[in-house]
Coordinates of C-alpha atoms in Angstrom, one line a residue:
X1104 CA 0.0 0.0 0.0
X1105 CA 1.2 3.6 -0.2
X1106 CA 1.5 6.1 1.6
X1107 CA -2.8 13.4 -10.4
X1108 CA -10.6 20.6 -28.6
X1109 CA -13.7 22.5 -28.9
X1110 CA -16.5 20.0 -28.8
X1111 CA -20.0 19.6 -27.4
X1112 CA -21.5 16.8 -25.5
X1113 CA -22.8 15.2 -28.7
X1114 CA -19.4 15.0 -30.4
X1115 CA -18.3 11.5 -31.3
X1116 CA -15.2 12.4 -33.4
X1117 CA -11.7 12.7 -32.3
X1118 CA -10.7 15.9 -30.6
X1119 CA -7.0 15.8 -31.5
X1120 CA -7.4 18.5 -34.2
X1121 CA -9.1 21.0 -32.0
X1122 CA -6.7 20.3 -29.2
X1123 CA -3.7 21.0 -31.5
X1124 CA -5.1 24.4 -32.3
X1125 CA -6.0 25.3 -28.7
X1126 CA -4.7 28.7 -27.7
X1127 CA -4.2 27.6 -24.1
X1128 CA -6.7 29.9 -22.4
X1129 CA -9.9 28.0 -23.2
X1130 CA -11.7 31.1 -24.4
X1131 CA -14.9 30.4 -26.2
X1132 CA -15.1 26.8 -25.0
X1133 CA -17.0 25.0 -22.4
X1134 CA -14.8 22.2 -21.1
X1135 CA -16.3 19.1 -19.5
X1136 CA -13.6 19.1 -16.9
X1137 CA -10.7 21.2 -15.6
X1138 CA -8.2 19.3 -13.5
X1139 CA -6.2 21.5 -11.1
X1140 CA -2.8 20.0 -10.2
X1141 CA -0.9 17.3 -12.1
X1142 CA 0.4 14.7 -9.7
X1143 CA 0.1 11.0 -10.3
X1144 CA -3.7 10.9 -9.7
X1145 CA -4.7 13.8 -12.0
X1146 CA -2.1 12.6 -14.5
X1147 CA -3.8 9.2 -14.5
X1148 CA -7.2 11.0 -15.0
X1149 CA -5.7 12.8 -18.0
X1150 CA -4.5 9.5 -19.4
X1151 CA -7.9 7.9 -19.0
X1152 CA -9.8 10.8 -20.4
X1153 CA -7.5 11.2 -23.4
X1154 CA -9.2 8.5 -25.6
X1155 CA -12.7 9.6 -24.8
X1156 CA -13.8 11.6 -27.9
X1157 CA -16.7 13.4 -26.4
X1158 CA -15.0 14.4 -23.1
X1159 CA -13.1 17.7 -23.3
X1160 CA -10.6 18.1 -20.5
X1161 CA -7.7 20.4 -19.6
X1162 CA -5.3 20.0 -16.7
X1163 CA -3.4 22.9 -15.1
X1164 CA -0.3 23.0 -12.9
X1165 CA 2.0 25.8 -11.8
X1166 CA 5.1 23.7 -12.2
X1167 CA 7.1 23.7 -15.5
X1168 CA 6.7 19.9 -15.9
X1169 CA 6.0 16.7 -14.0
X1170 CA 8.0 16.0 -10.9
X1171 CA 7.3 13.4 -8.2
X1172 CA 9.1 13.4 -4.9
X1173 CA 12.4 14.5 -6.4
X1174 CA 13.7 15.4 -3.0
X1175 CA 13.6 11.7 -2.1
X1176 CA 14.7 10.2 -5.5
X1177 CA 17.2 7.9 -3.9
X1178 CA 18.8 5.5 -6.5
X1179 CA 17.7 2.3 -4.8
X1180 CA 14.3 3.3 -3.5
X1181 CA 11.3 1.5 -4.8
X1182 CA 7.6 2.5 -4.8
X1183 CA 5.6 0.5 -2.3
X1184 CA 3.1 -1.0 -4.7
X1185 CA 3.5 -3.4 -7.7
X1186 CA 3.8 -2.0 -11.2
X1187 CA 0.1 -2.7 -11.9
X1188 CA -0.7 0.3 -9.7
X1189 CA 0.4 2.6 -12.5
X1190 CA -1.6 5.5 -14.0
X1191 CA -4.1 3.4 -15.9
X1192 CA -3.9 -0.4 -15.8
X1193 CA -6.4 -1.1 -13.0
X1194 CA -9.0 0.7 -15.0
X1195 CA -7.8 -0.1 -18.5
X1196 CA -5.1 -2.8 -19.0
X1197 CA -5.1 -2.1 -22.7
X1198 CA -4.2 1.6 -22.3
X1199 CA -1.1 2.8 -24.3
X1200 CA -0.2 4.8 -21.1
X1201 CA 0.6 1.7 -19.0
X1202 CA 3.9 1.1 -17.2
X1203 CA 4.5 -1.9 -19.3
X1204 CA 4.1 0.2 -22.5
X1205 CA 6.7 2.5 -21.2
X1206 CA 9.1 -0.4 -20.4
X1207 CA 8.6 -1.7 -23.9
X1208 CA 9.2 1.6 -25.6
X1209 CA 12.3 2.3 -23.6
X1210 CA 13.8 -1.2 -24.0
X1211 CA 13.5 -2.1 -20.4
X1212 CA 10.7 -4.7 -20.5
X1213 CA 13.0 -7.8 -20.5
X1214 CA 15.4 -6.4 -17.9
X1215 CA 12.4 -5.7 -15.7
X1216 CA 11.1 -9.2 -16.3
X1217 CA 14.4 -10.8 -15.4
X1218 CA 14.7 -8.7 -12.3
X1219 CA 11.7 -10.5 -10.8
X1220 CA 10.6 -7.7 -8.6
X1221 CA 7.2 -6.2 -9.3
X1222 CA 8.0 -3.0 -7.4
X1223 CA 9.5 -0.4 -9.7
X1224 CA 12.3 1.9 -8.7
X1225 CA 11.1 5.3 -7.7
X1226 CA 13.3 6.9 -10.4
X1227 CA 11.6 4.5 -12.9
X1228 CA 8.1 5.5 -11.8
X1229 CA 9.0 9.2 -12.1
X1230 CA 10.4 8.7 -15.5
X1231 CA 7.3 6.7 -16.6
X1232 CA 5.0 9.5 -15.4
X1233 CA 7.1 12.1 -17.3
X1234 CA 6.9 9.9 -20.4
X1235 CA 3.1 9.7 -20.1
X1236 CA 2.9 13.5 -19.5
X1237 CA 4.9 14.2 -22.7
X1238 CA 2.4 12.1 -24.7
X1239 CA -0.6 14.2 -23.6
X1240 CA -1.7 17.5 -25.2
X1241 CA -4.3 18.3 -22.5
X1242 CA -1.7 19.3 -19.9
X1243 CA -1.0 23.0 -19.3
X1244 CA 2.1 23.7 -17.3
X1245 CA 3.1 27.1 -15.8
X1246 CA -0.5 27.9 -14.8
X1247 CA -1.0 28.9 -11.2
X1248 CA -4.7 28.8 -10.4
X1249 CA -5.8 31.8 -8.3
X1250 CA -9.5 31.5 -8.2
X1251 CA -12.5 29.2 -9.1
X1252 CA -15.8 30.9 -9.6
X1253 CA -19.3 29.6 -10.3
X1254 CA -22.0 31.4 -12.4
X1255 CA -25.5 30.5 -11.2
X1256 CA -27.1 31.5 -14.4
X1257 CA -25.0 29.3 -16.7
X1258 CA -24.2 26.8 -14.0
X1259 CA -20.6 26.8 -15.1
X1260 CA -17.2 27.2 -13.3
X1261 CA -14.6 29.6 -14.4
X1262 CA -11.0 28.7 -13.4
X1263 CA -8.6 31.7 -13.3
X1264 CA -4.9 31.0 -13.8
X1265 CA -1.8 33.2 -13.9
X1266 CA 0.9 32.5 -16.4
X1267 CA 4.2 34.3 -17.3
X1268 CA 2.3 35.6 -20.4
X1269 CA -0.7 36.9 -18.5
X1270 CA -4.0 35.7 -17.0
X1271 CA -6.0 32.8 -18.5
X1272 CA -9.4 31.5 -17.8
X1273 CA -11.1 28.2 -18.4
X1274 CA -14.8 27.6 -18.3
X1275 CA -16.0 24.1 -17.3
X1276 CA -18.8 22.0 -16.0
X1277 CA -16.6 20.1 -13.5
X1278 CA -13.5 20.7 -11.5
X1279 CA -11.2 18.0 -10.1
X1280 CA -8.7 19.0 -7.5
X1281 CA -5.5 17.0 -7.5
X1282 CA -3.1 19.5 -5.8
X1283 CA -1.5 16.9 -3.7
X1284 CA -0.2 17.3 -0.2
X1285 CA 2.3 19.6 1.6
X1286 CA 5.0 18.9 4.2
X1287 CA 3.5 18.5 7.7
X1288 CA 5.6 19.8 10.7
X1289 CA 4.7 19.1 14.3
X1290 CA 3.8 22.1 16.4
X1291 CA 7.0 21.9 18.5
X1292 CA 9.1 22.2 15.3
X1293 CA 7.1 24.8 13.4
X1294 CA 8.6 28.2 12.5
X1295 CA 12.0 27.0 13.7
X1296 CA 15.0 29.1 12.5
X1297 CA 18.2 27.4 11.4
X1298 CA 19.0 24.8 8.8
X1299 CA 15.9 22.6 9.0
X1300 CA 15.3 20.3 6.1
X1301 CA 12.0 18.4 5.5
X1302 CA 12.5 15.0 3.8
X1303 CA 10.7 16.4 0.8
X1304 CA 13.9 18.4 0.1
X1305 CA 16.4 15.9 1.4
X1306 CA 18.5 15.2 -1.7
X1307 CA 19.4 18.8 -2.5
X1308 CA 20.5 19.3 1.1
X1309 CA 22.3 16.0 1.6
X1310 CA 25.9 17.3 1.0
X1311 CA 25.4 20.2 3.4
X1312 CA 24.0 17.8 6.0
X1313 CA 26.9 15.5 5.8
X1314 CA 29.3 18.3 6.3
X1315 CA 28.0 18.9 9.8
X1316 CA 29.2 17.1 12.9
X1317 CA 25.8 15.8 14.0
X1318 CA 22.4 15.1 12.4
X1319 CA 19.1 14.1 13.8
X1320 CA 16.3 12.5 11.8
X1321 CA 12.8 13.0 13.3
X1322 CA 10.0 10.8 12.0
X1323 CA 8.5 7.3 12.0
X1324 CA 7.8 6.1 8.5
X1325 CA 9.3 5.1 5.2
X1326 CA 10.9 8.5 4.5
X1327 CA 12.6 8.6 7.9
X1328 CA 14.0 5.1 7.4
X1329 CA 15.3 5.9 3.9
X1330 CA 17.0 9.2 5.1
X1331 CA 18.5 7.4 8.1
X1332 CA 19.8 4.5 6.0
X1333 CA 21.2 6.9 3.4
X1334 CA 23.0 9.0 5.9
X1335 CA 24.2 5.9 7.8
X1336 CA 26.1 4.7 4.7
X1337 CA 28.4 7.8 4.9
X1338 CA 28.8 8.0 8.7
X1339 CA 32.4 6.7 8.7
X1340 CA 33.7 9.0 6.0
X1341 CA 31.6 12.0 7.1
X1342 CA 32.6 11.8 10.7
X1343 CA 29.2 12.9 12.0
X1344 CA 26.9 11.5 14.7
X1345 CA 23.6 10.4 13.5
X1346 CA 20.4 10.1 15.6
X1347 CA 17.0 8.8 14.7
X1348 CA 14.2 10.0 16.9
X1349 CA 10.7 8.5 16.5
X1350 CA 7.6 8.7 18.7
X1351 CA 6.5 5.3 17.6
X1352 CA 7.1 2.7 20.3
X1353 CA 9.0 0.5 17.8
X1354 CA 10.0 0.6 14.1
X1355 CA 6.8 -0.6 12.7
X1356 CA 7.0 -2.6 9.4
X1357 CA 4.2 -1.8 7.0
X1358 CA 1.7 -4.7 7.0
X1359 CA 1.0 -6.0 3.5
X1360 CA -0.4 -9.5 4.0
X1361 CA -3.0 -10.4 1.5
X1362 CA -6.1 -10.2 3.6
X1363 CA -5.0 -6.8 4.9
X1364 CA -4.4 -5.7 1.3
X1365 CA -8.1 -6.5 0.7
X1366 CA -8.8 -3.3 2.7
X1367 CA -7.7 -1.4 -0.4
X1368 CA -11.0 -2.3 -2.0
X1369 CA -14.3 -0.6 -3.1
X1370 CA -16.2 -2.5 -0.5
X1371 CA -13.9 -1.6 2.4
X1372 CA -14.1 2.0 1.3
X1373 CA -17.9 1.7 1.3
X1374 CA -17.7 0.3 4.9
X1375 CA -15.3 3.0 6.1
X1376 CA -17.2 5.9 4.5
X1377 CA -20.4 4.8 6.2
X1378 CA -18.9 5.0 9.7
X1379 CA -19.4 7.9 12.1
X1380 CA -16.7 10.6 11.9
X1381 CA -15.3 9.8 15.3
X1382 CA -15.0 6.1 14.4
X1383 CA -13.3 6.9 11.1
X1384 CA -10.8 9.3 12.9
X1385 CA -10.0 6.6 15.5
X1386 CA -9.5 4.0 12.7
X1387 CA -7.3 6.4 10.8
X1388 CA -5.0 6.6 13.8
X1389 CA -5.0 2.8 14.4
X1390 CA -4.4 1.9 10.7
X1391 CA -1.4 4.1 10.1
X1392 CA 0.9 1.1 10.2
X1393 CA -1.0 -0.4 7.2
X1394 CA 0.2 2.3 4.8
X1395 CA 2.5 4.7 6.7
X1396 CA 4.9 2.2 8.2
X1397 CA 8.3 1.1 7.0
X1398 CA 8.7 -1.6 4.4
X1399 CA 9.9 -4.8 6.2
X1400 CA 12.8 -5.1 3.8
X1401 CA 14.0 -1.6 4.7
X1402 CA 13.8 -2.3 8.4
X1403 CA 16.1 -5.3 7.8
X1404 CA 18.4 -3.3 5.6
X1405 CA 18.9 -0.7 8.3
X1406 CA 19.8 -3.4 10.8
X1407 CA 22.2 -5.1 8.3
X1408 CA 23.8 -1.7 7.6
X1409 CA 24.3 -1.1 11.3
X1410 CA 25.8 -4.6 11.7
X1411 CA 28.2 -4.2 8.8
X1412 CA 29.4 -0.8 9.9
X1413 CA 29.8 -2.0 13.5
X1414 CA 32.3 -4.6 12.4
X1415 CA 34.9 -1.8 12.3
X1416 CA 34.0 -0.5 15.8
X1417 CA 31.1 1.3 17.6
X1418 CA 28.8 3.3 15.3
X1419 CA 28.3 6.9 16.3
X1420 CA 24.5 6.7 16.2
X1421 CA 21.4 6.3 18.4
X1422 CA 17.9 5.1 17.5
X1423 CA 15.4 6.5 20.0
X1424 CA 11.9 5.0 20.0
X1425 CA 8.8 6.2 21.9
X1426 CA 10.4 9.7 22.0
X1427 CA 8.8 12.9 20.9
X1428 CA 10.3 16.4 20.4
X1429 CA 8.2 18.6 22.6
X1430 CA 10.2 21.8 22.3
X1431 CA 13.0 23.1 20.0
X1432 CA 15.1 26.2 19.6
X1433 CA 17.9 27.3 17.2
X1434 CA 21.0 28.5 19.0
X1435 CA 22.9 30.5 16.3
X1436 CA 25.8 31.3 18.5
X1437 CA 26.4 27.5 18.9
X1438 CA 25.3 26.5 15.4
X1439 CA 23.0 24.0 17.2
X1440 CA 19.4 23.0 17.7
X1441 CA 18.4 22.4 21.3
X1442 CA 15.7 19.7 21.3
X1443 CA 13.6 18.8 24.4
X1444 CA 12.8 15.1 24.1
X1445 CA 10.1 13.3 26.1
X1446 CA 10.0 9.5 26.5
X1447 CA 6.3 8.4 26.6
X1448 CA 6.8 5.2 28.5
X1449 CA 9.2 6.6 31.1
X1450 CA 7.6 10.0 31.4
X1451 CA 11.0 11.6 31.4
X1452 CA 12.5 14.6 29.5
X1453 CA 16.0 15.4 28.4
X1454 CA 17.7 18.0 26.3
X1455 CA 19.6 17.0 23.2
X1456 CA 21.7 19.3 20.9
X1457 CA 22.4 18.6 17.3
X1458 CA 23.8 20.6 14.4
X1459 CA 21.4 19.7 11.6
X1460 CA 17.8 18.5 11.6
X1461 CA 15.9 16.4 9.1
X1462 CA 12.1 16.3 9.5
X1463 CA 10.6 13.2 8.0
X1464 CA 7.3 14.0 9.6
X1465 CA 4.9 13.3 6.7
X1466 CA 2.5 15.3 4.7
X1467 CA -1.0 16.8 5.0
X1468 CA -3.7 17.7 2.4
X1469 CA -3.6 21.2 1.0
X1470 CA -6.7 23.4 1.4
X1471 CA -6.4 25.9 -1.5
X1472 CA -7.2 29.6 -1.2
X1473 CA -8.5 29.5 -4.8
X1474 CA -11.7 27.9 -3.7
X1475 CA -12.7 31.0 -1.7
X1476 CA -15.2 32.3 -4.3
X1477 CA -17.0 29.0 -4.2
X1478 CA -16.6 28.2 -0.5
X1479 CA -20.4 28.5 -0.1
X1480 CA -20.7 25.4 -2.4
X1481 CA -18.1 23.3 -0.6
X1482 CA -19.2 20.8 2.0
X1483 CA -17.1 20.6 5.2
X1484 CA -17.2 18.6 8.4
X1485 CA -17.2 20.0 12.0
X1486 CA -13.4 20.2 11.8
X1487 CA -13.3 22.2 8.6
X1488 CA -12.1 19.3 6.5
X1489 CA -13.7 18.5 3.1
X1490 CA -16.9 16.5 3.7
X1491 CA -16.1 14.1 0.8
X1492 CA -19.0 12.1 -0.6
X1493 CA -18.5 8.4 -1.4
X1494 CA -18.0 9.2 -5.1
X1495 CA -15.4 11.9 -4.2
X1496 CA -17.4 15.1 -4.8
X1497 CA -17.3 17.9 -2.1
X1498 CA -19.9 20.3 -3.5
X1499 CA -23.5 21.0 -2.6
X1500 CA -24.5 20.9 -6.3
X1501 CA -24.3 17.1 -6.2
X1502 CA -21.2 16.2 -8.2
X1503 CA -19.3 19.1 -9.7
X1504 CA -16.2 19.6 -7.6
X1505 CA -14.1 16.5 -7.0
X1506 CA -11.0 15.8 -4.9
X1507 CA -8.1 13.4 -5.3
X1508 CA -6.0 12.3 -2.2
X1509 CA -7.8 14.7 0.1
X1510 CA -10.2 12.2 1.5
X1511 CA -8.2 10.0 3.9
X1512 CA -10.5 11.1 6.8
X1513 CA -13.6 10.0 4.9
X1514 CA -12.3 7.1 2.7
X1515 CA -9.5 5.7 4.8
X1516 CA -6.3 4.1 3.5
X1517 CA -7.4 4.0 -0.1
X1518 CA -7.1 7.8 -0.4
X1519 CA -3.3 7.9 -0.9
X1520 CA -3.0 4.4 -2.4
X1521 CA -1.7 4.4 -6.0
X1522 CA -3.4 1.1 -6.6
X1523 CA -6.8 2.7 -6.2
X1524 CA -6.1 5.8 -8.2
X1525 CA -7.2 4.3 -11.6
X1526 CA -10.4 2.9 -10.0
X1527 CA -11.2 6.3 -8.5
X1528 CA -10.6 8.1 -11.8
X1529 CA -12.8 5.7 -13.6
X1530 CA -15.5 6.5 -11.0
X1531 CA -15.1 10.2 -11.6
X1532 CA -15.2 9.7 -15.3
X1533 CA -18.5 7.8 -15.0
X1534 CA -20.0 10.6 -13.0
X1535 CA -18.9 13.3 -15.4
X1536 CA -19.9 11.5 -18.6
X1537 CA -23.0 9.8 -17.2
X1538 CA -21.9 6.3 -18.4
X1539 CA -19.4 3.6 -17.5
X1540 CA -16.5 4.2 -19.8
X1541 CA -14.3 1.9 -17.8
X1542 CA -15.6 -1.1 -15.8
X1543 CA -15.8 -0.6 -12.1
X1544 CA -15.5 -3.5 -9.8
X1545 CA -18.0 -3.5 -7.0
X1546 CA -16.6 -6.4 -5.0
X1547 CA -13.0 -7.7 -5.0
X1548 CA -12.5 -9.0 -1.4
X1549 CA -13.2 -12.5 0.0
X1550 CA -14.0 -11.1 3.4
X1551 CA -16.9 -9.1 4.7
X1552 CA -16.3 -5.8 6.4
X1553 CA -19.7 -5.3 7.9
X1554 CA -22.5 -7.3 9.3
X1555 CA -25.3 -7.6 6.7
X1556 CA -28.7 -7.5 8.3
X1557 CA -27.3 -6.4 11.7
X1558 CA -29.4 -4.2 13.9
X1559 CA -27.8 -1.3 15.9
X1560 CA -27.5 -1.7 19.6
X1561 CA -29.4 0.8 21.7
X1562 CA -26.4 3.1 22.5
X1563 CA -25.5 3.3 18.8
X1564 CA -29.0 3.8 17.5
X1565 CA -28.7 7.6 17.5
X1566 CA -25.5 7.6 15.5
X1567 CA -26.9 5.1 13.0
X1568 CA -30.1 7.0 12.6
X1569 CA -28.2 10.3 12.0
X1570 CA -25.9 8.5 9.5
X1571 CA -28.9 7.1 7.6
X1572 CA -30.6 10.5 7.5
X1573 CA -27.5 12.0 6.1
X1574 CA -27.3 9.3 3.4
X1575 CA -24.1 7.8 4.8
X1576 CA -25.4 4.9 6.8
X1577 CA -25.1 1.2 5.9
X1578 CA -28.6 1.3 4.3
X1579 CA -27.8 4.3 2.2
X1580 CA -26.8 4.1 -1.5
X1581 CA -23.3 2.7 -1.7
X1582 CA -21.5 5.4 -3.5
X1583 CA -21.0 5.8 -7.2
X1584 CA -22.2 2.3 -8.2
X1585 CA -25.6 2.8 -6.5
X1586 CA -25.8 6.4 -7.7
X1587 CA -24.9 5.7 -11.3
X1588 CA -28.3 6.0 -12.9
X1589 CA -29.0 9.3 -11.2
X1590 CA -25.5 10.6 -11.9
X1591 CA -25.9 9.6 -15.6
X1592 CA -29.2 11.5 -15.9
X1593 CA -27.8 14.6 -14.2
X1594 CA -24.6 14.6 -16.2
X1595 CA -26.4 14.2 -19.5
X1596 CA -28.8 17.1 -18.6
X1597 CA -25.9 19.3 -17.5
X1598 CA -23.9 18.7 -20.7
X1599 CA -26.9 19.5 -22.9
X1600 CA -27.9 22.6 -21.0
X1601 CA -24.5 24.1 -21.0
X1602 CA -23.2 23.1 -24.4
X1603 CA -21.6 26.1 -26.1
X1604 CA -22.5 28.4 -23.2
X1605 CA -19.0 29.8 -22.5
X1606 CA -18.9 33.2 -20.9

């Protein structure tokens, strides 16, 4: 598991000619869909919409081109899912945008076959995504979206973007947010002066880190382990002390047994989404080890590296578990960070000083300012998070603004999982077009995640009744599959009513 052509709705001819002559600002056209952000999920959506002749889509990103975790592009790092979890295969195994198609075109298919490891290198996956991006003419780079507006009269969205050449606007019936996540920093380490590096920017800072006399890595997951292992390899030549500080009580390996992997399924997502908010939040904390842990192979590699280096004498390193950083300060006169550490089991605190600090503390969903003009149309929960419907829409209009990888609190561990990205995109495409372009599996698991026919116990009746009234309980329609007929009718009516109505 791991932790994005002027036609009408009646067109059935290829849109390649009109896409080629597109001026880039979308003036005079009503698009079916504007995707904002081009990470793996929206990039996959672009690949899957590309062959659909009567679906006109454009995707915008402020970057100059595709880049995926370049700050952690270590040579030997692999992605944590098999190659089938590429941009398209789980929705369309025949797509020309598959990872296998990239391997074939680049002459790497047989070497990959002989390697007998289904997990691609991270550098391979990044190169594959850039290859797919270069084959698409629906991507618009260098566009920073500044506002999304909605016109009640035409029932259309206008997406405003800034470019080096001036402003552009795109008019569309649907908007899909795929803006990804941003580095998360614990409160005790926020706004800290000094040379702090988040793991997202590790590689550019690696040489400077190694020139210091001491480094601390703070974090619990895969990125923390990769950074620690990478710095450990140079500890003898670099002459620095290296510490790994994690609040986890142990170095949790990510669980990927087959019955656990069944939780990355449509039916488990149905089950999770139907639960009360407080239960979902609790499960989100309990299930972190299922997709935010460390790969078991890497845990062993860290130990083996320590063992190998220790053959030449004591290794200047410590690994501190169950330990949190509760306060931090930069001491410029000493060129040091002063960290206050607290051990959860012992209930003790100690001060630790270190020259350089790497925060492998994860990521959080972005909440974009550009939605401010349509905030009145955005559904949110009591904590201000997107209230994401089962079929991924967040708007009160019933399926017009969609999110990718911003729904972990409502959909659980499938939200960041690359293996479910193509399924999710196929679901969005079905809602936008009003038909099943790509087949969607309703059941893939052997196990049952609920209790069919079960009745609520008295102290849970109120919660269940409220969930049913809100359309989220176990007796409510189960997401996009159950809603498909209504979505199809709504999508068809919307496309007919707004055809050619650009403003």
